[in-house]
Short mmCIF file of C-alpha atoms in Angstrom, two decimals:
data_model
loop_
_atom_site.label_atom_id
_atom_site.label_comp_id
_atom_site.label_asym_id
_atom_site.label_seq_id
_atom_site.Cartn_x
_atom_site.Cartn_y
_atom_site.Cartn_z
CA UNK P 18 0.00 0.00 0.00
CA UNK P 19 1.22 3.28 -0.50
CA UNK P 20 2.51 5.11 2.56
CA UNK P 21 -0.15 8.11 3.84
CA UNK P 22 2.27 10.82 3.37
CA UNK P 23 2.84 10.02 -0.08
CA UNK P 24 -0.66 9.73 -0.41
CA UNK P 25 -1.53 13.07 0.92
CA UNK P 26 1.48 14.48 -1.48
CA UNK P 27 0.05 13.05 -4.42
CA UNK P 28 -3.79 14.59 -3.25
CA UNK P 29 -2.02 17.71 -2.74
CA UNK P 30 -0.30 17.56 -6.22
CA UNK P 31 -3.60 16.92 -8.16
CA UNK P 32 -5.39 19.70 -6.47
CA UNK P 33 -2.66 22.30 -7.58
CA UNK P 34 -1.52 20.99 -10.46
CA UNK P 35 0.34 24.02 -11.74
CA UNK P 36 2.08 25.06 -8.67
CA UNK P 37 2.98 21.70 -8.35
CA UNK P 38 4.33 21.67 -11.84
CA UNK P 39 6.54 24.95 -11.42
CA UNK P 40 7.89 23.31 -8.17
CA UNK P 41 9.41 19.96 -9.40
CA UNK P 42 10.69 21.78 -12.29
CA UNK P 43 12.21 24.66 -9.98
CA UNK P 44 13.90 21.55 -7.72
CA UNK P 45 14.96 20.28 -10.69
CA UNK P 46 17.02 22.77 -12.02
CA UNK P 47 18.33 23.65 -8.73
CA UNK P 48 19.39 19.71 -8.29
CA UNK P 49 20.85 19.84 -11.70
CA UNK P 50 22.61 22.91 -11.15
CA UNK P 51 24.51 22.43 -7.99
CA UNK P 52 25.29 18.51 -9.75
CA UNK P 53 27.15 20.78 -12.58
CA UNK P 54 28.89 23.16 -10.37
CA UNK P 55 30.03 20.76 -7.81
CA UNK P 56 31.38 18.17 -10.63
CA UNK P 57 33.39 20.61 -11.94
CA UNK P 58 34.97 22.72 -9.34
CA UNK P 59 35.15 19.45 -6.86
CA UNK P 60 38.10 18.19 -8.58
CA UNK P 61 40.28 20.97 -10.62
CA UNK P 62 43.06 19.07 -11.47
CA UNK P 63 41.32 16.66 -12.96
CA UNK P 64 39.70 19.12 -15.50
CA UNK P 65 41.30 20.86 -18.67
CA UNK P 66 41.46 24.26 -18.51
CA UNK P 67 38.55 26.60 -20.44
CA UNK P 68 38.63 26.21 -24.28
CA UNK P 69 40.87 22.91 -23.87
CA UNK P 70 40.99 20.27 -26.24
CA UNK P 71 40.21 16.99 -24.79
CA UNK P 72 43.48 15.23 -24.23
CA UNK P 73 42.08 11.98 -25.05
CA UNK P 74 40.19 12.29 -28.04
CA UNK P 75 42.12 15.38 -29.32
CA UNK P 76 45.26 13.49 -28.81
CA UNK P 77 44.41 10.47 -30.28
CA UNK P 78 43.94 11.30 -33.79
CA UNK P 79 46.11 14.57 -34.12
CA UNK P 80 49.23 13.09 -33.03
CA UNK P 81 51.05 10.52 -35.37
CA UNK P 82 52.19 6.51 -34.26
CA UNK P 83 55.45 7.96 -34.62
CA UNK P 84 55.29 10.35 -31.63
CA UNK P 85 53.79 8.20 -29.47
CA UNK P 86 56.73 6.37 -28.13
CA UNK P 87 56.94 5.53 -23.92
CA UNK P 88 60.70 6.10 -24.38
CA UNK P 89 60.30 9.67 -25.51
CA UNK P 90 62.76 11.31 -27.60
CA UNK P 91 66.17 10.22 -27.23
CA UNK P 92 68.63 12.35 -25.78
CA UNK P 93 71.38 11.88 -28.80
CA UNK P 94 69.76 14.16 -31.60
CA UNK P 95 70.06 17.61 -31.49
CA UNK P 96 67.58 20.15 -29.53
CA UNK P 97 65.10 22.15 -31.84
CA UNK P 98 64.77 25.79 -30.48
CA UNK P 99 61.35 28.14 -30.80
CA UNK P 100 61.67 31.48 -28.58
CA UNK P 101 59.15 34.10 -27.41
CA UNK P 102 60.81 37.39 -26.41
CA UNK P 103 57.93 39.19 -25.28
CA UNK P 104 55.82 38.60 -22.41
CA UNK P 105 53.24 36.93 -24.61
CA UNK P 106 51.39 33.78 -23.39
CA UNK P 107 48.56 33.22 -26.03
CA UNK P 108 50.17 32.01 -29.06
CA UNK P 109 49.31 32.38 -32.67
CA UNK P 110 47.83 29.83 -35.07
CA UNK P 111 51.18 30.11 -36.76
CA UNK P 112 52.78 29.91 -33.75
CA UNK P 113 51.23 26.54 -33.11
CA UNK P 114 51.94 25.15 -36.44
CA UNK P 115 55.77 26.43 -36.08
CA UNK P 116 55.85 24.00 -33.10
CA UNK P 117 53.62 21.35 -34.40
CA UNK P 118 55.15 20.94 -37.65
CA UNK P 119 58.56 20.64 -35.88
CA UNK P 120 57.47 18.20 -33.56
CA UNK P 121 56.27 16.00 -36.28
CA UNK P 122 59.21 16.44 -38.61
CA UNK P 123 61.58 15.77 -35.57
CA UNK P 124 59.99 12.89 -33.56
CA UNK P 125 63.32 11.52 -31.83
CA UNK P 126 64.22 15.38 -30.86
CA UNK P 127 62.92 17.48 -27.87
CA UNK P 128 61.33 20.70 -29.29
CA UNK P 129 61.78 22.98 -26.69
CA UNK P 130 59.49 26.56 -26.95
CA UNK P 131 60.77 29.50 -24.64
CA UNK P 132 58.77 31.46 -23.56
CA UNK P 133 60.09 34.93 -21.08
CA UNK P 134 56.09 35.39 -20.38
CA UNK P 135 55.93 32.29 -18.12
CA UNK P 136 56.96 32.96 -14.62
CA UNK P 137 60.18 31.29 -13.69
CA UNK P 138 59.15 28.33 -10.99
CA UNK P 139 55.46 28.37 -11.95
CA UNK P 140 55.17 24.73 -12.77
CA UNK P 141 51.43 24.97 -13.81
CA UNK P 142 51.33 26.27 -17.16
CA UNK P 143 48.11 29.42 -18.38
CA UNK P 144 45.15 27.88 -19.30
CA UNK P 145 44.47 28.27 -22.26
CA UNK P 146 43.61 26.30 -25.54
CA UNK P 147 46.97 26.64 -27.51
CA UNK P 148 48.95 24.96 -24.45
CA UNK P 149 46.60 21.80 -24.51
CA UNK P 150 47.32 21.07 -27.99
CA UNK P 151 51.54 21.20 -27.60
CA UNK P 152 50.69 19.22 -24.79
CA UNK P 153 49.74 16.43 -27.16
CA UNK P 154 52.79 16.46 -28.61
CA UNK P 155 55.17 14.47 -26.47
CA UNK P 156 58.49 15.51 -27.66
CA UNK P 157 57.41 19.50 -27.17
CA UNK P 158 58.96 21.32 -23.93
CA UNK P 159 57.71 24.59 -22.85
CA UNK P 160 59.73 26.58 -20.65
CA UNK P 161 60.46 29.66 -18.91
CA UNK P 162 62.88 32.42 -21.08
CA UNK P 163 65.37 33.78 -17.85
CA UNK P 164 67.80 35.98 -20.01
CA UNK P 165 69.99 36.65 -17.85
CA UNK P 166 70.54 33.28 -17.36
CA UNK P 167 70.90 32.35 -21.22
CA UNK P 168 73.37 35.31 -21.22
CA UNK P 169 75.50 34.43 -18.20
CA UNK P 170 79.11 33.50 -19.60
CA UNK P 171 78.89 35.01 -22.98
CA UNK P 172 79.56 38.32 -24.56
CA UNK P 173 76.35 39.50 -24.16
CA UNK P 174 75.48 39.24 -20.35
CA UNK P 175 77.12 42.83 -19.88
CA UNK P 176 74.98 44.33 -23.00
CA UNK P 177 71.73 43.37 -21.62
CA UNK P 178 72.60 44.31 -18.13
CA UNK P 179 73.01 47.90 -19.49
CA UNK P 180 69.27 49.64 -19.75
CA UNK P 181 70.37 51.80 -22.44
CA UNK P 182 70.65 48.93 -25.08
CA UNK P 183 66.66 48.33 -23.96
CA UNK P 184 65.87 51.55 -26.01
CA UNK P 185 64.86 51.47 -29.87
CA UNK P 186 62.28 50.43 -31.86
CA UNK P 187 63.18 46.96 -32.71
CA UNK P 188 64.16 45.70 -29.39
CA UNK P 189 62.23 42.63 -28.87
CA UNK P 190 63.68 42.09 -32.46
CA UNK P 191 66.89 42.83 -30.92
CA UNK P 192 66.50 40.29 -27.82
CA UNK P 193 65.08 37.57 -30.09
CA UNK P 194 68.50 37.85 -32.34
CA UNK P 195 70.72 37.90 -29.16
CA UNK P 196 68.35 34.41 -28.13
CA UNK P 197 69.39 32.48 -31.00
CA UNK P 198 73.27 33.30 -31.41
CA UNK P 199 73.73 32.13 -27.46
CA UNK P 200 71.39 28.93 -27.68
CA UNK P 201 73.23 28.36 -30.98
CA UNK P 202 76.82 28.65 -28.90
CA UNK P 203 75.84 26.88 -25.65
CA UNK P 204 73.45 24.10 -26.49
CA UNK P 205 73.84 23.85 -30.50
CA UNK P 206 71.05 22.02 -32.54
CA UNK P 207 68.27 23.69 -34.85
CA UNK P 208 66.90 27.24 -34.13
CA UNK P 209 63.64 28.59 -35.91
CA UNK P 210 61.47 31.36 -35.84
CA UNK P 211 57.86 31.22 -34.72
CA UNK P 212 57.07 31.59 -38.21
CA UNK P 213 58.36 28.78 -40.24
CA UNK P 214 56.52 25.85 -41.24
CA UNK P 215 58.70 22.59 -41.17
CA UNK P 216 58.71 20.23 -44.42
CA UNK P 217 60.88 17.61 -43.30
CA UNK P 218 63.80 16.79 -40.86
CA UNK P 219 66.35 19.27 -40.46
CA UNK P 220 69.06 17.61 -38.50
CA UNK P 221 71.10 16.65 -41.80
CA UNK P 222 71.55 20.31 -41.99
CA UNK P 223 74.70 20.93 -39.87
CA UNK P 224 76.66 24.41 -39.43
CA UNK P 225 74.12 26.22 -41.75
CA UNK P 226 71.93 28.88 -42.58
CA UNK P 227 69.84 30.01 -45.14
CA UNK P 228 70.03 32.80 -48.22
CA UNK P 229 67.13 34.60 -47.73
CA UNK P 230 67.74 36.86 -51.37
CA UNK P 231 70.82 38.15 -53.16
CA UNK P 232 74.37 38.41 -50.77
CA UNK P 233 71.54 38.50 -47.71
CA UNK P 234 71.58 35.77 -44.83
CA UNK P 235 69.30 35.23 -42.41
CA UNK P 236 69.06 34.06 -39.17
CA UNK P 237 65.51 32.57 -39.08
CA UNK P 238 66.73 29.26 -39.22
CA UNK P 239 70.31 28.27 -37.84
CA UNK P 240 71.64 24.80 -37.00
CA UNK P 241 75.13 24.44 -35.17
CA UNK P 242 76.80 22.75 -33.49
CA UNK P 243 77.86 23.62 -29.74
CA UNK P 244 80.40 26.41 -28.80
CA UNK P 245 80.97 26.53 -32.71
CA UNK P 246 83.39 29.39 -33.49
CA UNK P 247 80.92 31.42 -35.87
CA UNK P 248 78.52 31.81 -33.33
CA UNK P 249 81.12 33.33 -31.31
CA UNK P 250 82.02 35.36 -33.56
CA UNK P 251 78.47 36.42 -34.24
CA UNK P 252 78.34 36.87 -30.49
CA UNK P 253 81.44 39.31 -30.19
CA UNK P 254 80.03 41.08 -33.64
CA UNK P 255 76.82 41.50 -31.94
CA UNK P 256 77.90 43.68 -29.13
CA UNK P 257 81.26 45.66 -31.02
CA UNK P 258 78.62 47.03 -33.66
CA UNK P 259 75.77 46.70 -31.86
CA UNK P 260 73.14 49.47 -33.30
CA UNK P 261 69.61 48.87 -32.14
CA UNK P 262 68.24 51.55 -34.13
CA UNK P 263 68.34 49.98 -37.52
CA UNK P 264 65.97 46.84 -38.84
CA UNK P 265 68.17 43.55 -39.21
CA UNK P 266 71.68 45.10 -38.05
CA UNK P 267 71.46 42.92 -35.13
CA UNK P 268 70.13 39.76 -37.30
CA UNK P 269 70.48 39.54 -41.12
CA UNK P 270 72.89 42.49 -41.81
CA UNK P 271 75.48 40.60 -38.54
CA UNK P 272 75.37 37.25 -40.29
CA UNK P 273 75.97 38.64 -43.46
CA UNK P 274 78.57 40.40 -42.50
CA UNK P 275 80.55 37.86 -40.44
CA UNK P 276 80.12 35.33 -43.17
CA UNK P 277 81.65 37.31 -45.72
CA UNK P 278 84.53 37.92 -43.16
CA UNK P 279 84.68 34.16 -42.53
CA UNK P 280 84.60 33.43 -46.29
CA UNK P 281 86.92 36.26 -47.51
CA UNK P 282 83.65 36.96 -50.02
CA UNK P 283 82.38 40.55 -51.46
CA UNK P 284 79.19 38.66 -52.40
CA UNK P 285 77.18 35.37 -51.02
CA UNK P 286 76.57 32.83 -52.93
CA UNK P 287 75.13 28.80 -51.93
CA UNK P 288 77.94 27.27 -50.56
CA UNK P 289 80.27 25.59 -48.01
CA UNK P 290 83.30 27.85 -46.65
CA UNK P 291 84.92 26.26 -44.14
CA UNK P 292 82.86 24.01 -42.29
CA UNK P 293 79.70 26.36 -42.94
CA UNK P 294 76.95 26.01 -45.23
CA UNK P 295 75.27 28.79 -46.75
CA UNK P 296 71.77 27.31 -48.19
CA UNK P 297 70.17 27.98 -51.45
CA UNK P 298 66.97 30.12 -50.94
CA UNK P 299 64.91 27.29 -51.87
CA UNK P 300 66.02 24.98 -48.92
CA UNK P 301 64.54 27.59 -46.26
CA UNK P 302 63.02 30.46 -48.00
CA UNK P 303 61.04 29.03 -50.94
CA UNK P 304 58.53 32.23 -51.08
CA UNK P 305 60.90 35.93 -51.11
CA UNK P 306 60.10 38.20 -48.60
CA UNK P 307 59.01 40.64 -51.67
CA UNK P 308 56.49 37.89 -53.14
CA UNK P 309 54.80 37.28 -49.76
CA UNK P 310 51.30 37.58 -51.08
CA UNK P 311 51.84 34.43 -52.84
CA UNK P 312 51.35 32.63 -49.48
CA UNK P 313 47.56 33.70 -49.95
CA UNK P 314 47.28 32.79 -53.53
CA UNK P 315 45.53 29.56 -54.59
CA UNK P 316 47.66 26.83 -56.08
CA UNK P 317 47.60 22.92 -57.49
CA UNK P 318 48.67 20.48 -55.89
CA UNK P 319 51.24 19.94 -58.57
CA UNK P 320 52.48 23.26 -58.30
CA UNK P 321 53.07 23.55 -54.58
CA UNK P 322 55.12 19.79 -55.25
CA UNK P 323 57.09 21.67 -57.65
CA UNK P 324 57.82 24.87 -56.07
CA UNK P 325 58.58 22.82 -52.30
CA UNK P 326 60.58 19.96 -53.91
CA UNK P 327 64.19 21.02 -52.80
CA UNK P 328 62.26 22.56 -49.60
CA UNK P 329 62.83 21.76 -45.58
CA UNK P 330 61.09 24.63 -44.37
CA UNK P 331 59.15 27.47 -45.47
CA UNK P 332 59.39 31.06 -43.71
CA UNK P 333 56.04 32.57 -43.79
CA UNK P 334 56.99 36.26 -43.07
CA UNK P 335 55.07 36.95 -40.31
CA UNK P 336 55.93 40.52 -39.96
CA UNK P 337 54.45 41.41 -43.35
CA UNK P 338 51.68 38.66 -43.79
CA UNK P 339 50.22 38.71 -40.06
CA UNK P 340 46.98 41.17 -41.03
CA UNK P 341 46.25 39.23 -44.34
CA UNK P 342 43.25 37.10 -44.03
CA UNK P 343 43.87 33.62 -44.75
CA UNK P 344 40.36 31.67 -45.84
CA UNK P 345 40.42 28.19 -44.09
CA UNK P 346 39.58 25.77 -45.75
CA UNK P 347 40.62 26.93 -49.46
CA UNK P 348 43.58 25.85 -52.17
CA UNK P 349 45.82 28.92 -50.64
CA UNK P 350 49.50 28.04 -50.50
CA UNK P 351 49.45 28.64 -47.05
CA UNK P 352 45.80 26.90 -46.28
CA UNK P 353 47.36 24.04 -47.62
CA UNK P 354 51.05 23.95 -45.70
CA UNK P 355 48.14 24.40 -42.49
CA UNK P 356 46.60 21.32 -43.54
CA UNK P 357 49.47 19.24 -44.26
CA UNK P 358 52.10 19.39 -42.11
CA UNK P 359 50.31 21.10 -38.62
CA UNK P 360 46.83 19.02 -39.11
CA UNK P 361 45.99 19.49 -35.43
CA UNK P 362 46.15 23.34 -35.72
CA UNK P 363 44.26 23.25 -39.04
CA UNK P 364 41.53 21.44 -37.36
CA UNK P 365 41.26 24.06 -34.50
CA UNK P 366 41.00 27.08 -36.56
CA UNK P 367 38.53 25.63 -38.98
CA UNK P 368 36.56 24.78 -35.63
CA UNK P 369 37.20 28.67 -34.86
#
């Protein structure tokens, strides 16, 4: 029999059905509310951060077999290098693919992204989206950028100690130039800017750089090996002429410069002068800085084979192509580098 109170409830119900109605609803949403809040708050490190992917499903079918190895990367290949000079902690889709398309070109090396906006110490890294997907990507490192640490023992400890050098226009430039000569000195291995996209493994490319046009080098992609005498030379060039006034002085013009001192040369050319390579255009810097714009221009799949097929890398010029609008998806040179070689970041922005 059915107990009198539950009896009387159910009387009570019938009489005043609408009240009744609003009531269970209204202790329904309450219940279901509270359920929410409490199952997500209760147990913070078990959650992803807002905007996260999900680290299971995300990870599963972005990340190739070949990166997925319980021994991790092994310690005898050389470092790849990505560094953020500024104190920002939100990375760009380019950004993203920089790392991601290293990653996957370099599965047996740590890629190692530093970054001077993360506080030295702070273990925990800021939540947001960007730092979910790396995260997928085993052989990625993301760590704290302590200059004056990098600097220690090198030529240019006392130049960054000294506030003047801080002024100019380009400094961040400036610092980000500085970065790469010292990791290239101390740890050798593969530096790149935040702004290439990786083709293929880089590692066979020793003591080099590219040709980024006629008798001009440039420092967006360097691979040396440790305490290599060019980079100390670059080092000791850096700070004797250093001018922070002028674009590229401190990058491109420097290693232009010291090369043609270490060759003997009054104009570059692709070649190997003593133990350093200078690189055709086409290995690094397939698209000129003047012919940017084609980056946005649709292509065949036949032509991009034929324009990348002597290509490891391709240098998107960020600082001229960052406000172009790139359609995603669409046949666009650079739509399709996206798709191909960073396929997790392609997914996210065509989610976006």
């Amino acid at each position: 029999r059915m107990p009198s109170c539950l009896l009387k409830l159910t009387r009570v119900v019938l009489s005043h059905k609408p009240w009744a109605l609003f009531i269970l609803i209204f202790v329904f949403v309450s219940f279901a509310y509270h359920k929410f809040y409490w199952d997500i708050w209760e147990d913070p490190k078990g959650k992803g951060p807002p905007h996260s992917l999900s680290a299971e499903n995300s990870c599963a079918h972005s990340v190739p077999s070949s990166l997925n190895t319980a021994g991790g990367p092994s310690p005898s290949t050389a470092n790849v290098f990505f560094v953020e000079t500024s104190e920002q902690t939100t990375p760009s889709y380019l950004f993203l693919c920089s790392v991601e398309s290293a990653a996957r070109a370099h599965p047996a090396s740590r890629v190692v992204v530093l970054m001077k906006g993360l506080a030295k110490g702070n273990a925990s890294l800021p939540r947001h989206w960007a730092f979910s997907l790396l995260s997928c990507l085993p052989n990625v490192e993301i760590q704290p950028l302590d200059l004056t640490e990098l600097f220690s023992g090198t030529p240019l400890a006392q130049w960054y100690l000294q506030p003047q050098r801080h002024q100019g226009p380009h400094f961040l430039h400036v610092l980000s130039d500085a970065c790469r000569f010292v990791l290239m000195w101390k740890f050798g291995g593969i530096y790149l800017d935040t702004d290439f996209i990786v083709l293929k493994n880089l590692q066979n490319l020793t003591n080099a750089l590219g040709i980024e046009s006629e008798d001009v080098l440039n420092g967006a992609f360097m691979s040396f090996k440790p305490k290599h005498k060019f980079m100390e030379l670059c080092m000791q060039d850096f700070v004797q002429n250093y001018n922070g006034w002028v674009w590229g002085h401190q990058g491109p013009d420097l290693l232009t410069r010291v090369f043609k001192e270490w060759c003997s040369l009054r104009t570059i050319k692709s070649m190997s002068c003593k133990g350093v390579s200078a690189l055709a255009p086409e290995v690094v810097y397939p698209i000129p800085w003047q012919d940017w714009k084609k980056l946005f221009e649709a292509v065949s799949a036949l032509e991009l084979h034929k324009l990348l097929k002597n290509t490891y890398a391709v240098h998107i010029w960020n600082k001229l192509s960052h406000g172009t609008k790139l359609e995603i998806p669409s046949q666009a040179l650079l739509a399709q580098l996206y798709a191909q070689f960073c396929p997790a970041t392609y997914a996210k922005m065509k989610q976006d």
